[in-house]
Amino acid sequence: MPRSKKGKRRGNRSSKGRNGVRGESGVSDDDLALEVLSHYSSTSESASVIEEGTGEVVDEQTAQEETEDKLKQCIDNLMDKSAKTRLAALESLHLGFSSRVLYEFLLERRFTISDCLERSLKKGGGEEQATAATVCALLCVQLGGGVEGEEGFKMLRPILSSILIDSCASLPARQSDLLKSIGHLESVFVGSYPLGDGTLPSVKAGIPALHSAALQSWALLCTLCPASRINTILNHHMPRLHTCLESSEVNFRIAVGETIALLCELGRDIDQEFEYEDCDALCDSLKNLATDGNKHRAKNDRRKQRSIFREVLHYIENEDFTEEKIQFGIEAIYIDGWIRRRIYDAFKEVLESGVRHHLQFNPLLRDIFGLGPPLILDASVKASRISRTERHLFNSAAFKARTKLRNKVRDKRADVM
């Protein structure tokens, strides 16, 4: 197919000194964090596969037990009096949760972890709050889309939302809080919307990054809205976002451009004839940004901006989108639109280098991307190379299933009013 598309146990707590530097084992917090880092680096990519050149099967059960032992210590450290110890534990959990699928392990510990995360969010410093917020998101990803994941979200949402809308809270903590209601998110980024006279407001340093994060999270939630809500969003936000393309902050401009493209895609999913009422002026703005040669801007910023806005412009004008293939194992997903890109980018931001592992094994991600249950391949299959014909047939089937799912979603949007 063409590469563009048209149309759219807890264990016993160890005793620590007042500074929480060492426990009974004599292992420092930094040493533990480094050990966890080394462990994940060596096992996350090799788990359940055959190592190249050796033909030896990795003992997945042993690796999992080692991982869980280290995580138990990290969970205990979340209750330490030392902020340094708690932060190191949060960072290790961040790494662990993003690198492996740990549903069974977390299921019986989710309430303890949630209580500890809530305590860090309420009483921790800015860096501890920000890391705890990220771990909250990872915990929900690990628990999945069932009852347990919903329970975890409901427990953590109030404190996360209060941080988001508290202008006195630290900027890093507010920026890392991605699990919000759409109204709270709007209340944040509208601080960059044009004033009554049409001019853009002056904002303090650090605020544009917060507004960008809030806008991107808001756009993600917009993909779940019914058609009636999408129409309201388009009418209210499109003109204001258009004006925000004049912002002096390059990363905020880019977030705005990508959101405009996503909203247009949502509009076209509801009505194939949708067109922004001031489309000509919008395209002129996008063309200027796509060809911006302002020497006062950093060279990398200019290059990044031009690339993004060329994509946005092509989509607005011609409904063209350059498809991206994400390969993991013998499978792949295709990023074939702005909606799907925002969803993938959201997971990539929180899972980082572990995103492909989760695409292979995490039921939540596999459900969201229409991949079905995780594949179970025996050693002989894993050791063999997949022929080009087999890969072509697999990808063709995946494309047909993806197209069918996309049409079903479009029909549902049109029916919900």
Tab-separated table of C-alpha atoms in Angstrom:
chain	number	residue	atom	x	y	z
A	1	MET	CA	0.000	0.000	0.000
A	2	PRO	CA	1.191	3.575	-0.457
A	3	ARG	CA	2.883	5.201	2.490
A	4	SER	CA	0.395	8.028	2.636
A	5	LYS	CA	-3.316	7.907	3.094
A	6	LYS	CA	-6.043	9.915	1.553
A	7	GLY	CA	-9.237	10.744	3.399
A	8	LYS	CA	-8.692	11.397	6.351
A	9	ARG	CA	4.902	-8.377	49.199
A	10	ARG	CA	5.853	-5.934	50.182
A	11	GLY	CA	8.760	-7.487	52.281
A	12	ASN	CA	9.835	-6.325	55.727
A	13	ARG	CA	10.989	-2.750	55.732
A	14	SER	CA	14.709	-2.444	56.146
A	15	SER	CA	16.084	-0.278	58.942
A	16	LYS	CA	17.699	2.923	57.758
A	17	GLY	CA	19.518	5.766	59.381
A	18	ARG	CA	17.937	9.220	59.473
A	19	ASN	CA	19.285	9.988	56.025
A	20	GLY	CA	17.957	6.691	54.692
A	21	VAL	CA	21.239	5.936	52.979
A	22	ARG	CA	21.704	2.277	53.874
A	23	GLY	CA	19.524	-0.563	55.127
A	24	GLU	CA	20.332	-3.858	56.758
A	25	SER	CA	21.742	-5.185	53.528
A	26	GLY	CA	24.299	-2.367	53.385
A	27	VAL	CA	23.142	-1.380	49.911
A	28	SER	CA	22.756	2.347	49.289
A	29	ASP	CA	19.788	3.831	47.508
A	30	ASP	CA	21.981	4.859	44.595
A	31	ASP	CA	23.436	1.341	44.387
A	32	LEU	CA	19.943	-0.132	44.348
A	33	ALA	CA	18.855	2.204	41.600
A	34	LEU	CA	21.946	1.355	39.549
A	35	GLU	CA	21.328	-2.355	40.108
A	36	VAL	CA	17.753	-2.013	38.929
A	37	LEU	CA	18.902	-0.037	35.896
A	38	SER	CA	21.485	-2.675	35.008
A	39	HIS	CA	18.975	-5.462	35.509
A	40	TYR	CA	16.321	-3.935	33.284
A	41	SER	CA	18.832	-2.972	30.626
A	42	SER	CA	19.928	-6.588	30.349
A	43	THR	CA	16.555	-8.313	30.573
A	44	SER	CA	13.778	-6.137	29.215
A	45	GLU	CA	14.645	-6.643	25.577
A	46	SER	CA	15.775	-10.267	25.888
A	47	ALA	CA	12.943	-11.688	27.983
A	48	SER	CA	11.081	-14.528	26.298
A	49	VAL	CA	13.310	-14.511	23.239
A	50	ILE	CA	16.335	-16.392	22.027
A	51	GLU	CA	19.601	-14.527	22.322
A	52	GLU	CA	21.335	-14.001	19.021
A	53	GLY	CA	24.447	-16.072	18.495
A	54	THR	CA	24.018	-18.275	21.563
A	55	GLY	CA	20.773	-20.118	20.967
A	56	GLU	CA	20.231	-20.162	24.737
A	57	VAL	CA	16.740	-19.419	25.979
A	58	VAL	CA	16.583	-16.750	28.654
A	59	ASP	CA	15.092	-18.093	31.895
A	60	GLU	CA	12.127	-15.778	32.046
A	61	GLN	CA	10.890	-17.032	35.412
A	62	THR	CA	14.247	-16.347	37.081
A	63	ALA	CA	14.455	-12.908	35.509
A	64	GLN	CA	10.934	-12.106	36.664
A	65	GLU	CA	11.687	-13.215	40.245
A	66	GLU	CA	14.824	-11.060	40.342
A	67	THR	CA	12.848	-8.105	39.060
A	68	GLU	CA	10.129	-8.557	41.658
A	69	ASP	CA	12.631	-8.834	44.540
A	70	LYS	CA	14.161	-5.504	43.564
A	71	LEU	CA	10.766	-3.875	43.119
A	72	LYS	CA	9.664	-5.035	46.579
A	73	GLN	CA	12.582	-3.120	48.085
A	74	CYS	CA	11.723	-0.071	46.029
A	75	ILE	CA	8.112	-0.182	47.217
A	76	ASP	CA	9.312	-0.346	50.844
A	77	ASN	CA	11.565	2.631	50.180
A	78	LEU	CA	8.574	4.715	49.113
A	79	MET	CA	7.661	4.937	52.815
A	80	ASP	CA	11.097	6.123	53.933
A	81	LYS	CA	11.520	9.442	55.727
A	82	SER	CA	14.326	10.475	53.403
A	83	ALA	CA	13.208	12.382	50.319
A	84	LYS	CA	16.314	11.175	48.498
A	85	THR	CA	15.427	7.552	49.208
A	86	ARG	CA	11.835	8.018	48.087
A	87	LEU	CA	12.902	9.730	44.874
A	88	ALA	CA	15.406	6.955	44.071
A	89	ALA	CA	12.662	4.392	44.657
A	90	LEU	CA	10.247	6.258	42.393
A	91	GLU	CA	12.845	6.481	39.648
A	92	SER	CA	13.503	2.739	39.906
A	93	LEU	CA	9.779	1.995	39.754
A	94	HIS	CA	9.501	4.298	36.751
A	95	LEU	CA	12.172	2.273	34.998
A	96	GLY	CA	10.744	-1.069	36.072
A	97	PHE	CA	7.147	-0.314	35.141
A	98	SER	CA	8.152	0.967	31.719
A	99	SER	CA	10.450	-1.979	30.949
A	100	ARG	CA	8.342	-4.996	31.831
A	101	VAL	CA	4.723	-6.113	32.105
A	102	LEU	CA	4.075	-6.664	35.837
A	103	TYR	CA	0.326	-7.063	36.147
A	104	GLU	CA	0.287	-10.114	38.458
A	105	PHE	CA	2.941	-8.651	40.740
A	106	LEU	CA	1.208	-5.292	41.009
A	107	LEU	CA	-2.306	-6.629	41.414
A	108	GLU	CA	-1.842	-7.512	45.104
A	109	ARG	CA	0.246	-4.417	45.829
A	110	ARG	CA	-1.663	-1.761	43.967
A	111	PHE	CA	-3.324	-0.219	47.025
A	112	THR	CA	-0.031	0.047	48.923
A	113	ILE	CA	1.665	1.616	45.925
A	114	SER	CA	-1.241	3.999	45.325
A	115	ASP	CA	-1.159	5.134	48.971
A	116	CYS	CA	2.580	5.792	48.718
A	117	LEU	CA	2.199	7.682	45.452
A	118	GLU	CA	-0.572	9.808	46.924
A	119	ARG	CA	1.690	10.649	49.894
A	120	SER	CA	4.516	11.687	47.561
A	121	LEU	CA	2.135	13.814	45.499
A	122	LYS	CA	0.793	15.570	48.610
A	123	LYS	CA	3.983	16.067	50.616
A	124	GLY	CA	6.918	15.613	48.260
A	125	GLY	CA	8.981	18.303	46.593
A	126	GLY	CA	8.588	19.235	42.940
A	127	GLU	CA	10.871	16.534	41.547
A	128	GLU	CA	9.323	13.838	43.749
A	129	GLN	CA	5.832	14.954	42.749
A	130	ALA	CA	6.680	14.928	39.055
A	131	THR	CA	8.211	11.448	39.193
A	132	ALA	CA	5.313	10.146	41.303
A	133	ALA	CA	2.840	11.500	38.726
A	134	THR	CA	4.632	9.619	35.971
A	135	VAL	CA	4.615	6.418	38.039
A	136	CYS	CA	0.863	6.928	38.541
A	137	ALA	CA	0.373	6.864	34.785
A	138	LEU	CA	2.591	3.798	34.448
A	139	LEU	CA	0.682	2.013	37.211
A	140	CYS	CA	-2.565	2.554	35.344
A	141	VAL	CA	-0.986	1.276	32.129
A	142	GLN	CA	0.203	-1.822	33.983
A	143	LEU	CA	-3.184	-2.506	35.596
A	144	GLY	CA	-4.923	-2.232	32.240
A	145	GLY	CA	-8.375	-1.202	31.166
A	146	GLY	CA	-10.357	-3.416	33.546
A	147	VAL	CA	-11.697	-2.910	37.062
A	148	GLU	CA	-8.260	-2.747	38.673
A	149	GLY	CA	-7.020	-0.037	36.346
A	150	GLU	CA	-10.199	1.972	36.844
A	151	GLU	CA	-9.875	1.656	40.634
A	152	GLY	CA	-6.306	2.911	40.482
A	153	PHE	CA	-7.292	5.849	38.314
A	154	LYS	CA	-10.171	6.843	40.603
A	155	MET	CA	-7.890	6.709	43.656
A	156	LEU	CA	-5.231	8.918	42.126
A	157	ARG	CA	-7.269	11.295	39.979
A	158	PRO	CA	-8.336	13.720	42.773
A	159	ILE	CA	-4.801	14.492	43.934
A	160	LEU	CA	-3.475	14.658	40.371
A	161	SER	CA	-6.253	17.051	39.358
A	162	SER	CA	-5.702	19.274	42.399
A	163	ILE	CA	-2.013	19.611	41.487
A	164	LEU	CA	-2.884	20.387	37.882
A	165	ILE	CA	-5.167	23.313	38.708
A	166	ASP	CA	-3.091	24.618	41.651
A	167	SER	CA	-1.108	27.527	40.253
A	168	CYS	CA	1.164	27.426	43.329
A	169	ALA	CA	2.214	23.805	42.738
A	170	SER	CA	5.600	23.194	41.129
A	171	LEU	CA	5.681	23.421	37.340
A	172	PRO	CA	7.354	20.009	36.847
A	173	ALA	CA	4.664	18.320	38.936
A	174	ARG	CA	1.848	19.995	37.009
A	175	GLN	CA	3.454	19.246	33.652
A	176	SER	CA	3.873	15.527	34.430
A	177	ASP	CA	0.214	15.072	35.390
A	178	LEU	CA	-1.326	13.492	32.306
A	179	LEU	CA	-4.436	11.837	33.774
A	180	LYS	CA	-6.907	14.686	33.936
A	181	SER	CA	-10.391	15.571	33.032
A	182	ILE	CA	-10.758	17.536	29.851
A	183	GLY	CA	-12.133	20.580	31.694
A	184	HIS	CA	-9.152	20.837	34.037
A	185	LEU	CA	-6.775	20.598	31.115
A	186	GLU	CA	-8.581	23.364	29.266
A	187	SER	CA	-8.342	25.606	32.326
A	188	VAL	CA	-4.556	25.325	32.090
A	189	PHE	CA	-3.674	25.876	28.432
A	190	VAL	CA	-6.250	28.605	27.802
A	191	GLY	CA	-3.756	30.788	29.675
A	192	SER	CA	-1.974	31.033	26.311
A	193	TYR	CA	-5.130	31.880	24.358
A	194	PRO	CA	-5.489	35.340	22.796
A	195	LEU	CA	-6.775	38.191	24.916
A	196	GLY	CA	-9.881	40.215	24.173
A	197	ASP	CA	-7.999	42.458	21.737
A	198	GLY	CA	-6.657	39.433	19.838
A	199	THR	CA	-3.091	39.683	21.116
A	200	LEU	CA	-1.338	36.810	22.823
A	201	PRO	CA	-0.575	37.137	26.554
A	202	SER	CA	2.892	37.261	28.042
A	203	VAL	CA	3.601	34.168	30.130
A	204	LYS	CA	6.304	33.373	32.679
A	205	ALA	CA	9.263	31.151	31.916
A	206	GLY	CA	8.352	27.472	32.111
A	207	ILE	CA	4.649	28.078	31.526
A	208	PRO	CA	4.699	27.289	27.758
A	209	ALA	CA	5.998	23.770	28.508
A	210	LEU	CA	3.126	23.270	30.950
A	211	HIS	CA	0.603	24.592	28.449
A	212	SER	CA	2.028	22.316	25.741
A	213	ALA	CA	1.711	19.235	27.984
A	214	ALA	CA	-1.845	20.195	28.956
A	215	LEU	CA	-2.827	20.813	25.331
A	216	GLN	CA	-1.411	17.477	24.159
A	217	SER	CA	-3.162	15.620	26.994
A	218	TRP	CA	-6.392	17.437	26.179
A	219	ALA	CA	-6.074	16.469	22.524
A	220	LEU	CA	-5.636	12.846	23.579
A	221	LEU	CA	-8.866	12.955	25.581
A	222	CYS	CA	-10.665	14.642	22.694
A	223	THR	CA	-10.233	11.430	20.688
A	224	LEU	CA	-12.690	9.776	23.116
A	225	CYS	CA	-15.412	12.419	22.826
A	226	PRO	CA	-18.768	11.879	21.081
A	227	ALA	CA	-19.634	13.758	17.923
A	228	SER	CA	-21.726	16.412	19.688
A	229	ARG	CA	-18.815	17.317	21.955
A	230	ILE	CA	-16.363	17.373	19.039
A	231	ASN	CA	-18.517	19.918	17.211
A	232	THR	CA	-18.504	22.194	20.274
A	233	ILE	CA	-14.741	21.814	20.618
A	234	LEU	CA	-14.143	22.636	16.975
A	235	ASN	CA	-16.288	25.758	17.046
A	236	HIS	CA	-14.762	27.105	20.247
A	237	HIS	CA	-11.103	26.110	20.021
A	238	MET	CA	-10.113	26.141	16.339
A	239	PRO	CA	-10.077	29.954	15.930
A	240	ARG	CA	-8.152	30.411	19.188
A	241	LEU	CA	-5.626	27.719	18.347
A	242	HIS	CA	-5.184	29.346	14.945
A	243	THR	CA	-4.136	32.576	16.670
A	244	CYS	CA	-1.783	30.644	18.967
A	245	LEU	CA	0.310	29.699	15.919
A	246	GLU	CA	1.799	33.174	16.357
A	247	SER	CA	3.270	32.226	19.757
A	248	SER	CA	6.968	32.967	20.197
A	249	GLU	CA	7.521	29.553	21.829
A	250	VAL	CA	8.432	26.996	19.175
A	251	ASN	CA	7.405	23.882	21.112
A	252	PHE	CA	4.049	25.387	21.983
A	253	ARG	CA	3.507	26.367	18.331
A	254	ILE	CA	4.250	22.795	17.296
A	255	ALA	CA	1.834	21.384	19.895
A	256	VAL	CA	-0.802	23.788	18.601
A	257	GLY	CA	-0.210	22.771	14.977
A	258	GLU	CA	-0.439	19.076	15.754
A	259	THR	CA	-3.622	19.667	17.762
A	260	ILE	CA	-5.205	21.598	14.905
A	261	ALA	CA	-4.481	18.677	12.566
A	262	LEU	CA	-5.919	16.203	15.082
A	263	LEU	CA	-9.093	18.259	15.512
A	264	CYS	CA	-9.524	18.466	11.760
A	265	GLU	CA	-9.190	14.691	11.532
A	266	LEU	CA	-11.844	14.313	14.240
A	267	GLY	CA	-14.082	16.674	12.306
A	268	ARG	CA	-13.617	14.697	9.085
A	269	ASP	CA	-14.334	11.434	10.923
A	270	ILE	CA	-17.760	12.881	11.756
A	271	ASP	CA	-18.341	14.669	8.473
A	272	GLN	CA	-16.188	13.918	5.434
A	273	GLU	CA	-16.943	17.402	4.106
A	274	PHE	CA	-15.737	19.170	7.278
A	275	GLU	CA	-13.605	22.213	6.651
A	276	TYR	CA	-12.462	24.910	9.062
A	277	GLU	CA	-14.323	28.102	8.192
A	278	ASP	CA	-11.152	30.188	7.945
A	279	CYS	CA	-9.170	27.488	6.172
A	280	ASP	CA	-7.417	29.792	3.691
A	281	ALA	CA	-5.992	31.981	6.441
A	282	LEU	CA	-5.012	28.898	8.436
A	283	CYS	CA	-3.142	27.472	5.448
A	284	ASP	CA	-1.329	30.782	4.958
A	285	SER	CA	-0.192	30.666	8.597
A	286	LEU	CA	0.936	27.084	8.203
A	287	LYS	CA	2.843	27.884	5.008
A	288	ASN	CA	4.709	30.678	6.775
A	289	LEU	CA	5.712	28.348	9.580
A	290	ALA	CA	6.607	25.563	7.140
A	291	THR	CA	9.049	27.903	5.353
A	292	ASP	CA	10.191	29.977	8.347
A	293	GLY	CA	13.795	31.094	7.886
A	294	ASN	CA	13.938	33.481	10.859
A	295	LYS	CA	17.622	33.646	11.795
A	296	HIS	CA	16.695	34.624	15.352
A	297	ARG	CA	15.404	31.094	15.921
A	298	ALA	CA	17.786	28.220	16.678
A	299	LYS	CA	18.654	26.165	13.600
A	300	ASN	CA	17.290	22.923	15.092
A	301	ASP	CA	14.082	24.698	16.101
A	302	ARG	CA	13.601	25.995	12.556
A	303	ARG	CA	14.222	22.564	11.046
A	304	LYS	CA	11.832	20.820	13.462
A	305	GLN	CA	9.153	23.449	12.971
A	306	ARG	CA	9.341	23.366	9.186
A	307	SER	CA	9.094	19.567	9.120
A	308	ILE	CA	6.060	19.415	11.423
A	309	PHE	CA	4.183	22.224	9.763
A	310	ARG	CA	4.752	20.825	6.283
A	311	GLU	CA	2.999	17.662	7.504
A	312	VAL	CA	0.170	19.660	9.079
A	313	LEU	CA	-0.273	21.773	5.959
A	314	HIS	CA	-0.388	18.755	3.642
A	315	TYR	CA	-3.041	17.174	5.822
A	316	ILE	CA	-5.204	20.288	6.028
A	317	GLU	CA	-4.981	20.914	2.282
A	318	ASN	CA	-5.010	17.402	0.847
A	319	GLU	CA	-5.798	15.045	3.717
A	320	ASP	CA	-2.382	13.441	3.147
A	321	PHE	CA	-0.565	11.821	6.059
A	322	THR	CA	2.844	10.153	5.834
A	323	GLU	CA	2.346	6.761	7.401
A	324	GLU	CA	4.888	5.481	9.947
A	325	LYS	CA	5.547	1.809	10.652
A	326	ILE	CA	6.461	0.772	14.219
A	327	GLN	CA	8.034	-2.679	14.206
A	328	PHE	CA	8.249	-4.917	17.296
A	329	GLY	CA	9.150	-8.589	16.976
A	330	ILE	CA	7.308	-9.992	13.966
A	331	GLU	CA	4.468	-7.510	14.415
A	332	ALA	CA	3.988	-3.895	13.496
A	333	ILE	CA	1.515	-1.085	13.932
A	334	TYR	CA	0.983	1.701	11.462
A	335	ILE	CA	0.646	5.315	12.529
A	336	ASP	CA	-1.718	6.455	9.814
A	337	GLY	CA	-3.221	9.640	11.180
A	338	TRP	CA	-2.895	12.422	13.745
A	339	ILE	CA	-5.237	10.697	16.199
A	340	ARG	CA	-3.230	7.491	16.160
A	341	ARG	CA	0.032	9.445	16.383
A	342	ARG	CA	-1.158	11.305	19.501
A	343	ILE	CA	-2.184	8.033	21.162
A	344	TYR	CA	1.143	6.362	20.318
A	345	ASP	CA	3.179	9.399	21.365
A	346	ALA	CA	1.366	9.520	24.721
A	347	PHE	CA	2.393	5.949	25.477
A	348	LYS	CA	5.901	6.540	24.158
A	349	GLU	CA	6.312	9.585	26.416
A	350	VAL	CA	5.522	7.582	29.536
A	351	LEU	CA	6.955	4.175	28.569
A	352	GLU	CA	9.993	5.582	26.765
A	353	SER	CA	12.243	2.813	25.400
A	354	GLY	CA	9.914	0.170	26.834
A	355	VAL	CA	7.072	1.016	24.474
A	356	ARG	CA	7.848	-1.796	22.020
A	357	HIS	CA	8.013	-4.361	24.844
A	358	HIS	CA	4.586	-3.234	26.015
A	359	LEU	CA	3.216	-3.352	22.489
A	360	GLN	CA	4.258	-7.010	22.399
A	361	PHE	CA	3.025	-8.088	25.823
A	362	ASN	CA	0.757	-5.491	27.485
A	363	PRO	CA	-2.936	-6.364	26.932
A	364	LEU	CA	-3.998	-2.721	27.345
A	365	LEU	CA	-1.802	-1.400	24.556
A	366	ARG	CA	-2.584	-4.354	22.346
A	367	ASP	CA	-6.284	-3.719	22.782
A	368	ILE	CA	-5.954	-0.004	22.037
A	369	PHE	CA	-3.964	-0.646	18.859
A	370	GLY	CA	-6.141	-3.564	17.736
A	371	LEU	CA	-3.413	-6.180	18.017
A	372	GLY	CA	-5.379	-8.856	19.855
A	373	PRO	CA	-3.931	-11.073	22.617
A	374	PRO	CA	-0.118	-11.299	22.908
A	375	LEU	CA	1.371	-13.764	20.451
A	376	ILE	CA	2.727	-17.005	21.890
A	377	LEU	CA	5.590	-18.267	19.765
A	378	ASP	CA	7.678	-21.344	20.495
A	379	ALA	CA	11.467	-21.268	20.345
A	380	SER	CA	11.658	-22.646	16.803
A	381	VAL	CA	9.435	-19.856	15.500
A	382	LYS	CA	11.375	-17.194	17.372
A	383	ALA	CA	14.687	-18.554	16.114
A	384	SER	CA	13.616	-18.637	12.476
A	385	ARG	CA	13.538	-15.692	10.151
A	386	ILE	CA	10.134	-14.683	8.888
A	387	SER	CA	10.037	-14.815	5.104
A	388	ARG	CA	9.173	-11.710	3.145
A	389	THR	CA	6.007	-13.397	1.871
A	390	GLU	CA	4.888	-14.314	5.396
A	391	ARG	CA	5.606	-10.799	6.601
A	392	HIS	CA	3.683	-9.347	3.675
A	393	LEU	CA	0.663	-11.557	4.407
A	394	PHE	CA	0.815	-10.669	8.110
A	395	ASN	CA	0.997	-6.962	7.430
A	396	SER	CA	-1.783	-7.156	4.845
A	397	ALA	CA	-4.053	-8.843	7.371
A	398	ALA	CA	-3.123	-6.229	9.970
A	399	PHE	CA	-3.936	-3.452	7.517
A	400	LYS	CA	-7.359	-4.905	6.707
A	401	ALA	CA	-8.182	-5.278	10.407
A	402	ARG	CA	-6.991	-1.719	11.064
A	403	THR	CA	-9.109	-0.300	8.262
A	404	LYS	CA	-12.171	-2.201	9.478
A	405	LEU	CA	-11.657	-0.923	13.034
A	406	ARG	CA	-11.172	2.641	11.826
A	407	ASN	CA	-14.407	2.553	9.818
A	408	LYS	CA	-16.259	1.169	12.836
A	409	VAL	CA	-14.941	4.012	15.019
A	410	ARG	CA	-15.967	6.548	12.405
A	411	ASP	CA	-19.485	5.095	12.265
A	412	LYS	CA	-19.808	5.221	16.046
A	413	ARG	CA	-18.754	8.876	16.075
A	414	ALA	CA	-21.381	9.745	13.548
A	415	ASP	CA	-24.102	7.911	15.471
A	416	VAL	CA	-23.439	9.405	18.926
A	417	MET	CA	-25.139	12.761	19.268
